[in-house]
Amino acid sequence: MSVARRSVQGMSVRRVMGAETEFGISVLGHPGANPMTASSRLVNAYANATRGTRQARWDFEEESPLRDARGFDLTRGQAHPSQLTDEDFGLVNMILTNGARFYVDHAHPEYSGPECLSPFAVALWDKAGEQVLLDASRLASVGGEPEIALYKNNTDNKGVSYGSHENYLMARQTPFADIVRHLIPFFVSRQVICGAGRVGLGVDGRGQGFQISQRADFFEVEVGLETTLKRPIINTRDEPHADASLWRRLHVIIGDANLGEVPTMMKFGTTAMVLSMIEAGEISHDLTLRTPVAALREISHDPTLSTAVELRDGRRLTALQIQWDYLEMARRYAERRPGDDAAETATVLDRWESLLARLEADPMTCSAEVDWVAKLSLLNSYRDRDGLDWDSPKLALIDLQFADLRPDKGLHHRLVKLGRIEQLFTQEQVDQAVLTPPEDTRAYFRGRCLAKFPAQVAAASWDSVIFDIPGQRSLQRIPTTDPVRGTKAHVGDLLERCQSAQQLVAAITGSPPTSR
Amino acid sequence: MAQEHKQPRRSTSDNASEEAVASTDAAGRKEQLDDDVDAILDEIDSVLESNAEEFVKSFVQKGGQ
């Protein structure tokens, strides 16, 4: 266990983690179009264009979305229908050769990126997801079908929100109470770095103004299992997709969908670092907030970053001051525990420090690196030039169109083209990540099996690949329970060597295939 | 202790803030870009959907997670 534990758990910005995003969808010129149909059209179009005859289905055997990290299961009778994500409602599910899952979740197309170990890798494969969605929308629009526009945002500004979730594998032995206590102040304050910005206040956006976070107004409780109603700052869904006696999955629902590569990387890097500190018992400061849900909103509603929120001990701190506290603890921790990945950790911590210092001095100096600042900077330019108030439809349009995935229409994309947004990756790297998986997790095995033996993979999931071998009556399920096995180092040669899925399954199971 | 001087430099004084800003090229980049802000707005104007109110109103989503 010790070897796997070290590499999975990490002592730094690295650990097993991944991003999943539900995209806003609209059929242009058909505002009443059914979003499930449109989403299915996307996934089907992509599947037809990229895959041969066989379409591997999702394997639901290990899914248990009603398991709660606090140690009890919700029965199906108590669950809201929207919580039952493990039932395939006849909608399409696709597993990609990069290890990701592309499917229809509720009324949105969703891309769940492959398991990664580095925050840079998460950001790269998340960008690859945008490319997949964009390609799918283009493929779905050929042949006279109406064009589908996709938005990487989190609200329609009419009362509805949809998520961009983060997943982090954590040591089961870490008391959940410690996670709750030390993560809430971090989650409430990290929006200053990874908020995506929003025009409008309140769930329906009717309040006038700009706020830092897309999601802040949709959170009602501190801790809970729900993701669609009474959204909690700490979500307790606990399907580790790994050995549940060793691991839990921390399912984070509070984040905004980021268009910038830097904020995605920083969101995962800083959160992974704080989780490592929690696991190691290294959070020495008690930053418990008196009213976290209210604090989340107050911070979001003040883009000047001067709002101070009250701690339980009576102190009042700004979001930046809270973030400085976490950074100071992270610096001390990193210094005491240098690891193989010290350079990557230092990169994240240096950027963290630089961003906090500049956000404190003048947030607008961060417009190339922070999504909400990039958006606010553009909005302010329009306000200055055209004398617009916050209730102007034009500003609402800029907010919406900022997230449009189409390169010619999306304002984030236009700013990238104009050189105003810092990028971490080249288009070539993104294109490569659309096709190939990360090499240092089990996503490698899943993705490479699909690429090499598309006709023989009957189904797959995070923790299995199921083969349908010609001549064999039963399906062969290869469990991939350990997220850091099935890497290139582990199975790269084997996959290279095997000329058929039959050979591969025989080599893995250690017995010659038998026909029954 | 060794960690003292490695602690992140909180900008408790104006000096520290200025240094932090000066130490990056972002501030300089911003000034330069402010010069052609009009060009940027022209570019954005050219891609904005024409009927803002109608377009925004028609963007209605069903709930997600």
Short mmCIF file of C-alpha atoms in Angstrom, two decimals, chain A residues 22 24-25 85 105 107-108 151 156 158 160-163 165 215 227-228 231 237 321 324-325 327-328 331-332 335 353 357-358 360-361 364-365 368 381-382 385 394 397 400-401 406 408-409 411 414 418 420, chain B residues 2-4 6-12 16-18 20-21 24 26-27 29-30 33-34 37-53 55-65:
data_model
loop_
_atom_site.label_atom_id
_atom_site.label_comp_id
_atom_site.label_asym_id
_atom_site.label_seq_id
_atom_site.Cartn_x
_atom_site.Cartn_y
_atom_site.Cartn_z
CA GLU A 22 -21.96 20.41 -17.66
CA GLY A 24 -25.01 25.25 -21.29
CA ILE A 25 -26.68 24.34 -24.58
CA THR A 85 -27.12 9.58 -12.01
CA ASP A 105 -26.36 14.39 -17.82
CA ALA A 107 -30.40 18.33 -19.71
CA HIS A 108 -26.77 19.16 -20.45
CA TYR A 151 -21.53 27.72 -23.19
CA ASP A 156 -28.74 30.99 -17.39
CA LYS A 158 -32.92 33.02 -14.81
CA VAL A 160 -30.98 27.81 -12.98
CA SER A 161 -27.44 26.60 -12.33
CA TYR A 162 -25.43 23.67 -13.65
CA GLY A 163 -22.10 22.49 -12.42
CA HIS A 165 -17.22 19.73 -10.49
CA ARG A 215 -22.10 29.77 -8.51
CA THR A 227 -26.05 18.64 -5.89
CA THR A 228 -29.20 19.97 -7.56
CA ARG A 231 -26.49 22.90 -2.75
CA ARG A 237 -21.10 12.25 -2.40
CA GLN A 321 -6.34 37.66 3.87
CA TRP A 324 -2.75 34.55 2.39
CA ASP A 325 -3.17 32.46 5.52
CA LEU A 327 -0.60 30.20 1.35
CA GLU A 328 1.62 30.84 4.37
CA ARG A 331 4.81 27.50 2.13
CA ARG A 332 5.83 26.17 5.51
CA GLU A 335 9.50 23.67 2.85
CA GLU A 353 1.55 34.51 -4.09
CA ALA A 357 -0.25 40.40 -4.16
CA ARG A 358 -1.54 41.84 -7.41
CA GLU A 360 -4.59 43.20 -3.40
CA ALA A 361 -2.86 46.09 -5.18
CA MET A 364 -7.18 44.66 -12.98
CA THR A 365 -3.49 43.71 -13.22
CA ALA A 368 -4.70 37.89 -18.29
CA SER A 381 -14.52 49.17 -20.98
CA TYR A 382 -18.02 48.98 -22.42
CA ARG A 385 -17.38 53.89 -23.64
CA LYS A 394 -25.62 44.43 -23.77
CA LEU A 397 -25.01 39.52 -23.55
CA LEU A 400 -23.25 35.11 -21.79
CA GLN A 401 -21.24 35.32 -24.96
CA ARG A 406 -17.24 28.94 -30.78
CA ASP A 408 -15.53 33.23 -33.80
CA LYS A 409 -18.27 34.11 -31.30
CA LEU A 411 -15.50 36.54 -26.22
CA ARG A 414 -11.56 36.62 -28.99
CA LEU A 418 -6.01 39.39 -29.16
CA ARG A 420 -5.03 39.35 -23.66
CA ALA B 2 14.34 29.24 8.31
CA GLN B 3 10.71 29.51 7.38
CA GLU B 4 10.52 33.13 8.49
CA LYS B 6 10.45 32.22 3.10
CA GLN B 7 7.04 33.32 4.19
CA PRO B 8 4.91 34.85 1.47
CA ARG B 9 5.22 38.56 1.49
CA ARG B 10 1.86 39.89 2.52
CA SER B 11 1.52 43.38 1.24
CA THR B 12 0.97 45.03 4.57
CA ALA B 16 5.17 45.83 -0.81
CA SER B 17 2.15 46.10 -3.09
CA GLU B 18 4.03 48.28 -5.50
CA ALA B 20 4.74 42.97 -6.17
CA VAL B 21 3.13 44.69 -9.09
CA THR B 24 5.54 41.30 -12.97
CA ALA B 26 1.35 42.38 -16.21
CA ALA B 27 1.08 46.01 -15.21
CA ARG B 29 1.23 44.90 -20.42
CA LYS B 30 -2.03 46.37 -19.17
CA LEU B 33 -3.24 47.27 -23.91
CA ASP B 34 -5.26 50.17 -22.55
CA VAL B 37 -8.80 49.25 -25.86
CA ASP B 38 -10.87 50.89 -28.56
CA ALA B 39 -9.56 48.42 -31.09
CA ILE B 40 -10.51 45.59 -28.76
CA LEU B 41 -14.04 46.92 -28.33
CA ASP B 42 -14.38 47.30 -32.09
CA GLU B 43 -13.35 43.68 -32.47
CA ILE B 44 -15.82 42.53 -29.79
CA ASP B 45 -18.56 44.73 -31.30
CA SER B 46 -18.13 42.92 -34.58
CA VAL B 47 -18.91 39.50 -33.06
CA LEU B 48 -21.61 40.41 -30.51
CA GLU B 49 -25.03 38.97 -31.29
CA SER B 50 -27.19 41.71 -32.79
CA ASN B 51 -30.33 41.68 -30.65
CA ALA B 52 -28.86 41.57 -27.15
CA GLU B 53 -32.13 41.58 -25.24
CA PHE B 55 -30.64 36.68 -27.41
CA VAL B 56 -30.18 36.81 -23.65
CA LYS B 57 -33.88 36.18 -23.04
CA SER B 58 -33.86 33.07 -25.21
CA PHE B 59 -31.00 31.47 -23.28
CA VAL B 60 -33.01 29.31 -20.90
CA GLN B 61 -31.48 26.21 -19.33
CA LYS B 62 -32.83 23.31 -17.39
CA GLY B 63 -31.29 22.73 -13.97
CA GLY B 64 -28.15 20.70 -13.55
CA GLN B 65 -25.97 19.61 -10.67
#
